[in-house]
PDB file of C-alpha atoms in Angstrom:
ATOM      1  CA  UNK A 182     115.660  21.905  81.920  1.00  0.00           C
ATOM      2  CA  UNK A 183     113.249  25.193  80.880  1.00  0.00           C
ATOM      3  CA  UNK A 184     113.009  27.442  83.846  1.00  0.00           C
ATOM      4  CA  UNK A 185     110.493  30.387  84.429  1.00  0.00           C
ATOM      5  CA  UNK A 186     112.237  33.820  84.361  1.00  0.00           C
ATOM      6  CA  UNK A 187     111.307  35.814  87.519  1.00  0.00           C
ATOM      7  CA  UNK A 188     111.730  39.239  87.870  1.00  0.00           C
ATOM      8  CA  UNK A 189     111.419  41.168  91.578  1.00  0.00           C
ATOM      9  CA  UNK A 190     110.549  45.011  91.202  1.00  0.00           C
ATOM     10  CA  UNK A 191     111.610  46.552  94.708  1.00  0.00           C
ATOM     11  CA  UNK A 192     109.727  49.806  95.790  1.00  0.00           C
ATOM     12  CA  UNK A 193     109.813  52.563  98.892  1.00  0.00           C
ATOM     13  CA  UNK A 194     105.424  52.666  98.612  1.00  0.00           C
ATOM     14  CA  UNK A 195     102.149  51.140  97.663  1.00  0.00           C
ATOM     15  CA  UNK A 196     101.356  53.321  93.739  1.00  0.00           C
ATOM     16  CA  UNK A 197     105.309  53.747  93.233  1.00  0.00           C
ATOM     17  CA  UNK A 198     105.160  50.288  91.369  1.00  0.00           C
ATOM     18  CA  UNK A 199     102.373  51.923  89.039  1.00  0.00           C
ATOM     19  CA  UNK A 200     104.475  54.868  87.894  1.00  0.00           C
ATOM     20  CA  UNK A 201     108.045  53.410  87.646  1.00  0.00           C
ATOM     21  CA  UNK A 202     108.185  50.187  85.520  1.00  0.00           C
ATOM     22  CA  UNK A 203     104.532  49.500  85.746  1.00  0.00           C
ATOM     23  CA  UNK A 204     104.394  48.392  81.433  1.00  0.00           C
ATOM     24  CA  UNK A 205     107.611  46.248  81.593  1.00  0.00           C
ATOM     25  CA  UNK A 206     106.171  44.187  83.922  1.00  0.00           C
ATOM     26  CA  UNK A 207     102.833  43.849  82.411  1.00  0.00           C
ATOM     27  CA  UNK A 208     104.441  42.549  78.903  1.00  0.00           C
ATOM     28  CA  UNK A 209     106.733  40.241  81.273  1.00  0.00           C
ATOM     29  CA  UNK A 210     103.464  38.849  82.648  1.00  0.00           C
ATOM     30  CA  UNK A 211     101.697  38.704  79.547  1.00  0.00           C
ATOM     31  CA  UNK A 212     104.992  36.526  78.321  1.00  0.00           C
ATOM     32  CA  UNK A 213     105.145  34.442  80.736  1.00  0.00           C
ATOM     33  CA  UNK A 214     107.437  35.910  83.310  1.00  0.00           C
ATOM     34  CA  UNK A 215     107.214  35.496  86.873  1.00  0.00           C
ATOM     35  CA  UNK A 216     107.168  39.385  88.307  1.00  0.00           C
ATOM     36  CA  UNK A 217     107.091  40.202  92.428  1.00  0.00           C
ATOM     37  CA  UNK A 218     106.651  43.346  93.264  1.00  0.00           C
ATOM     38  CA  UNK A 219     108.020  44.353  96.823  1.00  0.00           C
ATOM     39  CA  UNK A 220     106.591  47.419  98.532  1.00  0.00           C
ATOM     40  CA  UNK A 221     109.086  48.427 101.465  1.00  0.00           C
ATOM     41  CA  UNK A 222     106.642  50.361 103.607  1.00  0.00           C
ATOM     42  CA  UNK A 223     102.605  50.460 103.863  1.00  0.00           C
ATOM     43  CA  UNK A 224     103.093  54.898 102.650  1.00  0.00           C
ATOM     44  CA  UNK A 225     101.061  55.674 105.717  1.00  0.00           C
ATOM     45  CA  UNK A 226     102.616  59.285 105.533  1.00  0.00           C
ATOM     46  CA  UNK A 227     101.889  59.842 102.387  1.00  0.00           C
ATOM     47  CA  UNK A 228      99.857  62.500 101.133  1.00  0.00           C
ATOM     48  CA  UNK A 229      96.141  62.307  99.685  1.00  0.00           C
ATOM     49  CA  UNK A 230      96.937  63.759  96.161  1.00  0.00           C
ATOM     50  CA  UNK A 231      93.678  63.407  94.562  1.00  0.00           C
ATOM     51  CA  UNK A 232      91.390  66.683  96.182  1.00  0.00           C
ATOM     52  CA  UNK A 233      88.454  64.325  95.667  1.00  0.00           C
ATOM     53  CA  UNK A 234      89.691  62.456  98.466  1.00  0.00           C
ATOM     54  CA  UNK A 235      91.279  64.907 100.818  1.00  0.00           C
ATOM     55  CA  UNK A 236      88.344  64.413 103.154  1.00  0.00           C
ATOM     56  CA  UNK A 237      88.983  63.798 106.839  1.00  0.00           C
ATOM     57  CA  UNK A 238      87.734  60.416 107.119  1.00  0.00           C
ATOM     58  CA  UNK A 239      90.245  59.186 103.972  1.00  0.00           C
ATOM     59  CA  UNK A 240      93.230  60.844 106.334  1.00  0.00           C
ATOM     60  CA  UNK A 241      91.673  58.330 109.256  1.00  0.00           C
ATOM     61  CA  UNK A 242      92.256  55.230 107.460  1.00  0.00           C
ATOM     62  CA  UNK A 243      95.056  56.245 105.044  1.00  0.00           C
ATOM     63  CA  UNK A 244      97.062  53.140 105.936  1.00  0.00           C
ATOM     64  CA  UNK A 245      94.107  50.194 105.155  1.00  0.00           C
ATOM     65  CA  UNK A 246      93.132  52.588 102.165  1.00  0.00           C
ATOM     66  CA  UNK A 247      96.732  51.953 100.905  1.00  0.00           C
ATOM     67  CA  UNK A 248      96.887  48.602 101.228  1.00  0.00           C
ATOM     68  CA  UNK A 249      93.826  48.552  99.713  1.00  0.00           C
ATOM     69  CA  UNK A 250      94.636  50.041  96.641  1.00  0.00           C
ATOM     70  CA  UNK A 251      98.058  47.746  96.326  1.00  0.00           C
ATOM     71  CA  UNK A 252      95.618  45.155  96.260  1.00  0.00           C
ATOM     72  CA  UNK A 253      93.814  46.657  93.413  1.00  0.00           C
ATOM     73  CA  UNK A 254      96.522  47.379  91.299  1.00  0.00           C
ATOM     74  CA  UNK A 255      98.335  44.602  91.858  1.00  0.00           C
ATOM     75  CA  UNK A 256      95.047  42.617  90.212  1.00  0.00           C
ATOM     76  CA  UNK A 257      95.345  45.059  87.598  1.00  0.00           C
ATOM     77  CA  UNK A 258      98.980  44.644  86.718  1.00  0.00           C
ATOM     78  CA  UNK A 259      99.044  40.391  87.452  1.00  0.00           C
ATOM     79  CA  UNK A 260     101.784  40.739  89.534  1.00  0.00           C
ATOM     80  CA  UNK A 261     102.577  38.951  93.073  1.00  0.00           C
ATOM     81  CA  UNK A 262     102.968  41.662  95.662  1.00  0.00           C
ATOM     82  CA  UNK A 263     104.846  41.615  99.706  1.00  0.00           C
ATOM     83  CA  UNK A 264     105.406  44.273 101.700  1.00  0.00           C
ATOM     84  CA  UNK A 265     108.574  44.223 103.739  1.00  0.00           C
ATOM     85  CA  UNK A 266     106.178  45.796 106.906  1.00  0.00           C
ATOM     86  CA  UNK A 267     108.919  49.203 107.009  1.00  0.00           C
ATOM     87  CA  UNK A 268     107.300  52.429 108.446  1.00  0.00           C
ATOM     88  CA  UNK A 269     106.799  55.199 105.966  1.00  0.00           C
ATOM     89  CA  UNK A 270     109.219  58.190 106.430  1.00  0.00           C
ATOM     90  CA  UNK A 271     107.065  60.911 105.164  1.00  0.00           C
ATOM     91  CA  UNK A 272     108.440  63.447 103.251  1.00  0.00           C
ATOM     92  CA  UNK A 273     110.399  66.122 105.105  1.00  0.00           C
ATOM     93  CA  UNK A 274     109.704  69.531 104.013  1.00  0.00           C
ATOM     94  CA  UNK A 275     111.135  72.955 105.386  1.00  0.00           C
ATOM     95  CA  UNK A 276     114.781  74.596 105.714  1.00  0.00           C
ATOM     96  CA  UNK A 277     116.049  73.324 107.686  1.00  0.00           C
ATOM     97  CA  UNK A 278     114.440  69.527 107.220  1.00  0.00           C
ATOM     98  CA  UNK A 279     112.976  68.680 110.308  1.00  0.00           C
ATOM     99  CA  UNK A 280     114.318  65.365 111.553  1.00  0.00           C
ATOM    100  CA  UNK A 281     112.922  62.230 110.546  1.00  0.00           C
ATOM    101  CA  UNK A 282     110.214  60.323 112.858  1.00  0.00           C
ATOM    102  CA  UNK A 283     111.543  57.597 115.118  1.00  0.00           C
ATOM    103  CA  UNK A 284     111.543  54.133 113.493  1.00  0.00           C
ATOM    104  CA  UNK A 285     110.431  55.241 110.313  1.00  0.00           C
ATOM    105  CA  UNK A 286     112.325  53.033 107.261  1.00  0.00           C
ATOM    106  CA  UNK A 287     114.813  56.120 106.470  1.00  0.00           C
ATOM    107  CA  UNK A 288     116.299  55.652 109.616  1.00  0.00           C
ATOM    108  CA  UNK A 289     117.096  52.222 109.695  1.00  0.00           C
ATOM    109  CA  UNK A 290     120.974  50.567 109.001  1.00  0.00           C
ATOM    110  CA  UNK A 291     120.494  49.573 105.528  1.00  0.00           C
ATOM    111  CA  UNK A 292     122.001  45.946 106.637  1.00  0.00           C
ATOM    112  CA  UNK A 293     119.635  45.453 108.971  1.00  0.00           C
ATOM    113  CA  UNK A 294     117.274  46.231 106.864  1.00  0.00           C
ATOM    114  CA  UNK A 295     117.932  43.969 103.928  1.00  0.00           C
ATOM    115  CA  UNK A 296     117.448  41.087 105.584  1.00  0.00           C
ATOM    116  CA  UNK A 297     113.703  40.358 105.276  1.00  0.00           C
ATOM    117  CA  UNK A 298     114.508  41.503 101.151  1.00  0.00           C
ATOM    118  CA  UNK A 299     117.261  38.767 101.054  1.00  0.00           C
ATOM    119  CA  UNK A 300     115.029  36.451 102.579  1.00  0.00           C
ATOM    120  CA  UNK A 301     112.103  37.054  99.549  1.00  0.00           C
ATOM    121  CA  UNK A 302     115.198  37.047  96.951  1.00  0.00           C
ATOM    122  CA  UNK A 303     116.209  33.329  98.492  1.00  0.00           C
ATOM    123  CA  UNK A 304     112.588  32.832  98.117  1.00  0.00           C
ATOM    124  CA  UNK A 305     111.451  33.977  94.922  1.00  0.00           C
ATOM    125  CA  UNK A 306     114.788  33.249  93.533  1.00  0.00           C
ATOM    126  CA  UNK A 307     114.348  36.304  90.770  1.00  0.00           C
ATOM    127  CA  UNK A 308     116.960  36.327  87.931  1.00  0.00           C
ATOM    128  CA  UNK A 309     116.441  40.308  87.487  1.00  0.00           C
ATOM    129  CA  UNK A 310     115.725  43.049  90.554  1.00  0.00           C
ATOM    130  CA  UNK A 311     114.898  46.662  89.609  1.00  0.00           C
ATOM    131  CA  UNK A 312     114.900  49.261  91.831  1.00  0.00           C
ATOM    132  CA  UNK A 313     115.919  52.967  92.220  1.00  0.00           C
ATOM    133  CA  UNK A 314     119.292  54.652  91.585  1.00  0.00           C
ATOM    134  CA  UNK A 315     121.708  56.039  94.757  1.00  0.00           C
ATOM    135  CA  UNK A 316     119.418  59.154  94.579  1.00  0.00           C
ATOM    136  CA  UNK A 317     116.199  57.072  94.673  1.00  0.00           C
ATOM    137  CA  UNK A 318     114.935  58.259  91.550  1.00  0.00           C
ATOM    138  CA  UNK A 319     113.861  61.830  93.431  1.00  0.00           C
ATOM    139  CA  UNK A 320     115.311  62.396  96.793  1.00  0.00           C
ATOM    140  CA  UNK A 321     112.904  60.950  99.227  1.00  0.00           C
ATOM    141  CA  UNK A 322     114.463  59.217 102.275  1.00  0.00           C
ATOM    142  CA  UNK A 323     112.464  55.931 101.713  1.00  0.00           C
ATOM    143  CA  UNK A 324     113.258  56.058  98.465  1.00  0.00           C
ATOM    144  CA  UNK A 325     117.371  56.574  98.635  1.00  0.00           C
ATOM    145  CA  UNK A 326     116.944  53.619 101.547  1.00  0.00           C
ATOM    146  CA  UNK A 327     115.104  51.405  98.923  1.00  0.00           C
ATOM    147  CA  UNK A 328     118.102  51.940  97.118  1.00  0.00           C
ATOM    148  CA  UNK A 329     120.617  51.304  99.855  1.00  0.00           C
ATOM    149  CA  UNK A 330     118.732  47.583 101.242  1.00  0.00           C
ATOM    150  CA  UNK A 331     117.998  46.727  97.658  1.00  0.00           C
ATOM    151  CA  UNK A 332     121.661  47.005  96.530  1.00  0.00           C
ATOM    152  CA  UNK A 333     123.179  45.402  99.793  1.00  0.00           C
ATOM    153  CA  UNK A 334     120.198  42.519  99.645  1.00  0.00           C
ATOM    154  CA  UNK A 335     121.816  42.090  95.764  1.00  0.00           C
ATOM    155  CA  UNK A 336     124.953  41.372  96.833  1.00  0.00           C
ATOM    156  CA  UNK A 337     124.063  39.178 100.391  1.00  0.00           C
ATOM    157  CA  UNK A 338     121.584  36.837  98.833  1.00  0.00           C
ATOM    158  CA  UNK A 339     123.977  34.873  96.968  1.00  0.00           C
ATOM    159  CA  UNK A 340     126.507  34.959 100.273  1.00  0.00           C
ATOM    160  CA  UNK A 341     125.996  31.385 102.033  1.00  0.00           C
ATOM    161  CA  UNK A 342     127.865  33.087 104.934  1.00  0.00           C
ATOM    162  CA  UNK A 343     125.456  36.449 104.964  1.00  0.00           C
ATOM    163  CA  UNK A 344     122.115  35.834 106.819  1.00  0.00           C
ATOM    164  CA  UNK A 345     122.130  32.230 107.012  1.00  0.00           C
ATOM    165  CA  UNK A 346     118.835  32.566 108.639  1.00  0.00           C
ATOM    166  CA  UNK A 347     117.438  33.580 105.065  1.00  0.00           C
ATOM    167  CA  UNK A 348     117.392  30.489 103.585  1.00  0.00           C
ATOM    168  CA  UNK A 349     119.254  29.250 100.241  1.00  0.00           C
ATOM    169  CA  UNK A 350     121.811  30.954  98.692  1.00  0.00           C
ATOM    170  CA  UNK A 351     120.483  32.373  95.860  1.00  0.00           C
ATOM    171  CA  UNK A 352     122.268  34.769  93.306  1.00  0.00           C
ATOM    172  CA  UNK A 353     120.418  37.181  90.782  1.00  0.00           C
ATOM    173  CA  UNK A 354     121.764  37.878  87.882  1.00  0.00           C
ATOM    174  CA  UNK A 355     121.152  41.842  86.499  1.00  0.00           C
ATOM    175  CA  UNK A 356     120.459  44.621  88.612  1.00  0.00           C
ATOM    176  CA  UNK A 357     118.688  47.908  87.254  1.00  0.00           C
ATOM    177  CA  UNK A 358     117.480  51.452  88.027  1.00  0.00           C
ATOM    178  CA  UNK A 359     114.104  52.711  86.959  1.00  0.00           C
ATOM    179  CA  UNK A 360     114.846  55.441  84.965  1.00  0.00           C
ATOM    180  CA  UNK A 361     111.812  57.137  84.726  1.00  0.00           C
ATOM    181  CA  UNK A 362     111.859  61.259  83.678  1.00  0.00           C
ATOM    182  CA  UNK A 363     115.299  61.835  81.801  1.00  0.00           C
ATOM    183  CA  UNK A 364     115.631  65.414  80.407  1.00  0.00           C
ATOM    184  CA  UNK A 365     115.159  63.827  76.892  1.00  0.00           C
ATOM    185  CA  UNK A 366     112.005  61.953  77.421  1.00  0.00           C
ATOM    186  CA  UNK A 367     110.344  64.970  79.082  1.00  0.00           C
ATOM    187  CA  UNK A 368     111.682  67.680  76.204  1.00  0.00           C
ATOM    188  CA  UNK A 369     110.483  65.267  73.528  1.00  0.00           C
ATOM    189  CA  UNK A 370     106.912  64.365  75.138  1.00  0.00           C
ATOM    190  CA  UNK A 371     106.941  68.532  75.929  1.00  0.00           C
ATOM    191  CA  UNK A 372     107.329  69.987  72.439  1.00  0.00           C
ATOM    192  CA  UNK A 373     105.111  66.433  71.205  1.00  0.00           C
ATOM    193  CA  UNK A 374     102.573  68.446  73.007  1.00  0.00           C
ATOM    194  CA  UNK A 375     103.602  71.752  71.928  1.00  0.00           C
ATOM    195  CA  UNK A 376     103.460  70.699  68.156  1.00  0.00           C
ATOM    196  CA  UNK A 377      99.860  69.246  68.246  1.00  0.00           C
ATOM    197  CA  UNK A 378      98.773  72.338  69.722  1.00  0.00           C
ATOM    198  CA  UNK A 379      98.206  71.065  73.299  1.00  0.00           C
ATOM    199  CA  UNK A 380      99.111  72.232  76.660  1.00  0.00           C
ATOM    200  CA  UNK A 381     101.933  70.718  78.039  1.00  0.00           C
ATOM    201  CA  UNK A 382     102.194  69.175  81.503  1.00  0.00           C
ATOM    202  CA  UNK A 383     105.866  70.033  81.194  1.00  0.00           C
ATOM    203  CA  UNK A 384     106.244  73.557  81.685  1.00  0.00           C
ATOM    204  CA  UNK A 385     106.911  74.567  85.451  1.00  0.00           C
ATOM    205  CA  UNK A 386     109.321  71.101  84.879  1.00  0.00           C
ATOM    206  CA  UNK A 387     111.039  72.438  82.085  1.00  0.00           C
ATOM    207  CA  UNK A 388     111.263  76.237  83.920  1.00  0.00           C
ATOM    208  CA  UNK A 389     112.994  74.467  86.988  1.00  0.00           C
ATOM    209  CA  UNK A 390     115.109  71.536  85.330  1.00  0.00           C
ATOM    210  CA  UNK A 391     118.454  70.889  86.778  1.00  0.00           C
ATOM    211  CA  UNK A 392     120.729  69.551  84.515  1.00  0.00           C
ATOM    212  CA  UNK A 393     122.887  68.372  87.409  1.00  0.00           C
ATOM    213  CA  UNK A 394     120.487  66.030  88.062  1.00  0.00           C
ATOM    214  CA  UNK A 395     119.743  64.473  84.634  1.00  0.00           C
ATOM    215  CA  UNK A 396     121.053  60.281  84.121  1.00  0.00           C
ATOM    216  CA  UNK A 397     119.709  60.130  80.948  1.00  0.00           C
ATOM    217  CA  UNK A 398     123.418  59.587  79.655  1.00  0.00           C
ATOM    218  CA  UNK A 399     123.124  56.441  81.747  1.00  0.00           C
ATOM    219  CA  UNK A 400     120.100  54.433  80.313  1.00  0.00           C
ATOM    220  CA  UNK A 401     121.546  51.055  78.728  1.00  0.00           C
ATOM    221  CA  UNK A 402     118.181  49.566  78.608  1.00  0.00           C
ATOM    222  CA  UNK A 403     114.771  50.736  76.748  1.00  0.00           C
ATOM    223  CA  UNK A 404     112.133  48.586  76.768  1.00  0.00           C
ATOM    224  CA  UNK A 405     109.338  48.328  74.344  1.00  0.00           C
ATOM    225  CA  UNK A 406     106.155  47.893  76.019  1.00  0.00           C
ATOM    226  CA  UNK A 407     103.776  51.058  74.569  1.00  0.00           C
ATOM    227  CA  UNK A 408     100.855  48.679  74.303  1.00  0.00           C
ATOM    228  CA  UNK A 409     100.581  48.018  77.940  1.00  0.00           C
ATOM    229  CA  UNK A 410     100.424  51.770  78.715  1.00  0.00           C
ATOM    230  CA  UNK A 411      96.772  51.605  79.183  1.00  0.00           C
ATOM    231  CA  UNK A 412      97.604  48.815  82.159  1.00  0.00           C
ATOM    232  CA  UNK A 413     100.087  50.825  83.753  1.00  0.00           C
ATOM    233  CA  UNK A 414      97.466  53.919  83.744  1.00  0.00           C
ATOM    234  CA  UNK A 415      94.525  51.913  85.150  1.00  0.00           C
ATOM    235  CA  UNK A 416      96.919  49.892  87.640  1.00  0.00           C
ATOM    236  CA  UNK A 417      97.866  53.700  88.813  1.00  0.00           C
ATOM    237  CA  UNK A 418      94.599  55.194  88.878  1.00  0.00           C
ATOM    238  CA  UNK A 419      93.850  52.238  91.437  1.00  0.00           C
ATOM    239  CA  UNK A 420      95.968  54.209  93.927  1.00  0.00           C
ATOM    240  CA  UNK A 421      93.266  56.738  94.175  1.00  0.00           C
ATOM    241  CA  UNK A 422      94.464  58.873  97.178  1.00  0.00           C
ATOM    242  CA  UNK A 423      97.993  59.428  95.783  1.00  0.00           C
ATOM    243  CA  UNK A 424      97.046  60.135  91.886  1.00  0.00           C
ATOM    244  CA  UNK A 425      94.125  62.606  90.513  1.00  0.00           C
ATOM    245  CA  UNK A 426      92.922  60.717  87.713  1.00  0.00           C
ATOM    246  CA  UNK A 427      92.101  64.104  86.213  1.00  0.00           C
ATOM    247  CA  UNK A 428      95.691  65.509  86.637  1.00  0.00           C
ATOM    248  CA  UNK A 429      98.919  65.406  85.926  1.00  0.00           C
ATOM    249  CA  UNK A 430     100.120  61.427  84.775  1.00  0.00           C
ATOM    250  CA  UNK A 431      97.605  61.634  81.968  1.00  0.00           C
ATOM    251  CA  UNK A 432      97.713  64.379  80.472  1.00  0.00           C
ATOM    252  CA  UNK A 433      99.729  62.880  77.522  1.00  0.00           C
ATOM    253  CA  UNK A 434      97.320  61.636  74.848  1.00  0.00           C
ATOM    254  CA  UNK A 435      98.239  57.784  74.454  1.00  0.00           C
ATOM    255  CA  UNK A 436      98.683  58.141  70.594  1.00  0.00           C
ATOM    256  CA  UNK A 437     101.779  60.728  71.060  1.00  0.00           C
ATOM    257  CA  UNK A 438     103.186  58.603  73.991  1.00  0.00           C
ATOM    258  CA  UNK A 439     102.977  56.036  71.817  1.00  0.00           C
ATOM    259  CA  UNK A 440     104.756  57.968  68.998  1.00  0.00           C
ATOM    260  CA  UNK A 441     107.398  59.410  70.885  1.00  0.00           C
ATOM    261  CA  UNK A 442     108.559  57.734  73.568  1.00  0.00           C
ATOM    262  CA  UNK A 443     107.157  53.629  73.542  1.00  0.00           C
ATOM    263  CA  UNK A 444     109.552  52.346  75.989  1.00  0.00           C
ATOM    264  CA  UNK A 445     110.055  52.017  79.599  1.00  0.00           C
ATOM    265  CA  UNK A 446     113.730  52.875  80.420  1.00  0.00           C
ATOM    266  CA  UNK A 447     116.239  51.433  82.691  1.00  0.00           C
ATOM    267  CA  UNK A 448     120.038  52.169  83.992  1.00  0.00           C
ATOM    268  CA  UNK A 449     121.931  48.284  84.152  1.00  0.00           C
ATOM    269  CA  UNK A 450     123.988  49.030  87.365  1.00  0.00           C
ATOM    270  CA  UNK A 451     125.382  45.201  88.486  1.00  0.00           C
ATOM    271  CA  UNK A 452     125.390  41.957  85.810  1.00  0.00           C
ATOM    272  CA  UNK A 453     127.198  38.747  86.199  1.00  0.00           C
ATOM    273  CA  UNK A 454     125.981  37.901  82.400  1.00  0.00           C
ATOM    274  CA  UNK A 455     127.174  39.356  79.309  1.00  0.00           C
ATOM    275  CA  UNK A 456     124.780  41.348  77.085  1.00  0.00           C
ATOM    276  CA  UNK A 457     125.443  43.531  74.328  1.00  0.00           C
ATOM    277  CA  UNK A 458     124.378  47.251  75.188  1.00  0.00           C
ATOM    278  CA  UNK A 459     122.211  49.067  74.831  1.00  0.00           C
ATOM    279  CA  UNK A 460     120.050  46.794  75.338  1.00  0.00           C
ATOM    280  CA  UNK A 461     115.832  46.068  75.020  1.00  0.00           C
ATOM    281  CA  UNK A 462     115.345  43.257  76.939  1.00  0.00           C
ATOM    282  CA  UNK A 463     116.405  43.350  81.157  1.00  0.00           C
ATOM    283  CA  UNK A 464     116.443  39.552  80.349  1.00  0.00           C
ATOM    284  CA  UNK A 465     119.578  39.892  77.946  1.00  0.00           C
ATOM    285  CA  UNK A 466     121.698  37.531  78.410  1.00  0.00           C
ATOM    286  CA  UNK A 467     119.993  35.489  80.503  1.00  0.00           C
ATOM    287  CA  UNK A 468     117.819  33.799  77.994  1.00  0.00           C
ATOM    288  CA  UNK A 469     120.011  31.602  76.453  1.00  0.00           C
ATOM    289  CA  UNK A 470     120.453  29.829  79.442  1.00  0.00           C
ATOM    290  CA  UNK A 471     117.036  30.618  81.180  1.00  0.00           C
ATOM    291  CA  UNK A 472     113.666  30.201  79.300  1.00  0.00           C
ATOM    292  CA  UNK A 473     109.740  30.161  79.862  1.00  0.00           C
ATOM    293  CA  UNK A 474     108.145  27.025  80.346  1.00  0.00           C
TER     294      UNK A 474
END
């Protein structure tokens, strides 16, 4: 029997689903595709990135202006949405870091953690989970323990014998990293802009790139989904505090994004199918044995 393919997207905050994987999984909604997005914490230490906001009043209520804003992008996108209910680490800053605030998400065992996650996997029952790599894409401590409950929730949820509490066994099948800025996708939009004339966003980037750091050697999966680009820009604008809708993200006309780089790239760390990489589809494999309805 035809079953629905479901795909879970597992984040650290409330706009990170916007800017990492934001187009696949508005042309996975627009085919059909069951997507959840799960936000691990409510960002209430983030900061207000957009100076038309960084008013006293927005700093108040940052955490119901957050949740706020999920809710508006998630309309935008189609996607279900649950938070997990973690406290926000913040960003540590200084040398040395200052330690991280009791209770906050980066501190918590990573097993512990995954529970609730393994619980929404048993739930949702998702063929595909994305999330970040060991580094959590950029080296935030909510973001590396996204990574850490994400991967151990992976590899529980199928375990009748881990968290029986959690409900049904269920397995998923692929498990991927959002790759978002490789070196090559940020040289090629960079001299893109360059050749037309324009001022690239790139630059300081570019000045202060460490190649120690680049996993573009690692993408197996690229993902064609240019002509939801405009979704994934209005779905982030939504998260008004954290993105200046006059800055940085879109500073890229659409036309060269669309010329140079069309895709939305991913890294396939865990599979129990077989698929033939590199691959343009994070259902590979999966499809012959799992369909729309």
């Amino acid at each position: 029997m035809a079953e629905q393919l479901r795909l879970m997207a597992v984040h650290a905050h409330p706009d990170d689903e916007s800017s990492k994987g934001a187009a696949s999984s508005a042309k996975y909604i627009a085919e059909g595709v069951s997507v959840l997005v799960v936000t691990c914490t409510g960002g209430e230490r983030g900061s207000v990135l957009n100076p038309k906001l960084d008013r006293p009043e927005v700093w108040a209520d940052i955490a119901n202006i957050r949740r706020k804003e999920m809710d508006a992008a998630r309309e935008i996108l189609g996607v279900e949405q649950a938070w997990l209910g973690y406290v926000d680490s913040g960003l540590p800053e200084g040398d040395p870091l200052p330690p991280l605030p009791e209770g906050c998400f980066g501190l918590m065992d990573p097993e512990v953690a995954a529970e609730p996650l393994v619980k929404l996997i048993r739930e949702f029952r998702p063929h595909v989970i994305t999330t970040y790599d060991e580094n959590g894409g950029y080296p935030h401590p909510d973001h590396i323990m996204t990574h850490k409950v994400s991967v151990a929730a992976f590899e529980a949820a199928g375990d009748p014998d881990r968290f029986p509490a959690a409900g049904e066994p269920w397995q998923p099948l692929k498990l991927y990293y959002n790759s978002g800025f490789s070196r090559d996708r940020v040289f090629a939009l960079h001299e893109a802009m360059l050749a037309e004339g324009l001022t690239s966003p790139y630059v300081e980037w570019i000045e202060k790139w460490d190649e120690s750091r680049d996993r573009g050697d690692k993408i197996t999966t690229r993902v064609p989904c240019g002509e939801y680009f405009d979704v994934r820009d209005d779905a982030l604008r939504a998260h008004a505090t954290q993105v200046d809708p006059d800055g940085f993200w879109f500073q890229v006309p659409r036309e060269l994004q669309l010329k140079v780089w069309p895709t939305e790239d991913f890294e396939l760390a865990r599979s129990l199918v077989d698929s033939v990489l590199p691959e343009t589809d994070l259902f590979a494999g999966i499809r012959d044995s799992v369909t729309v309805r």
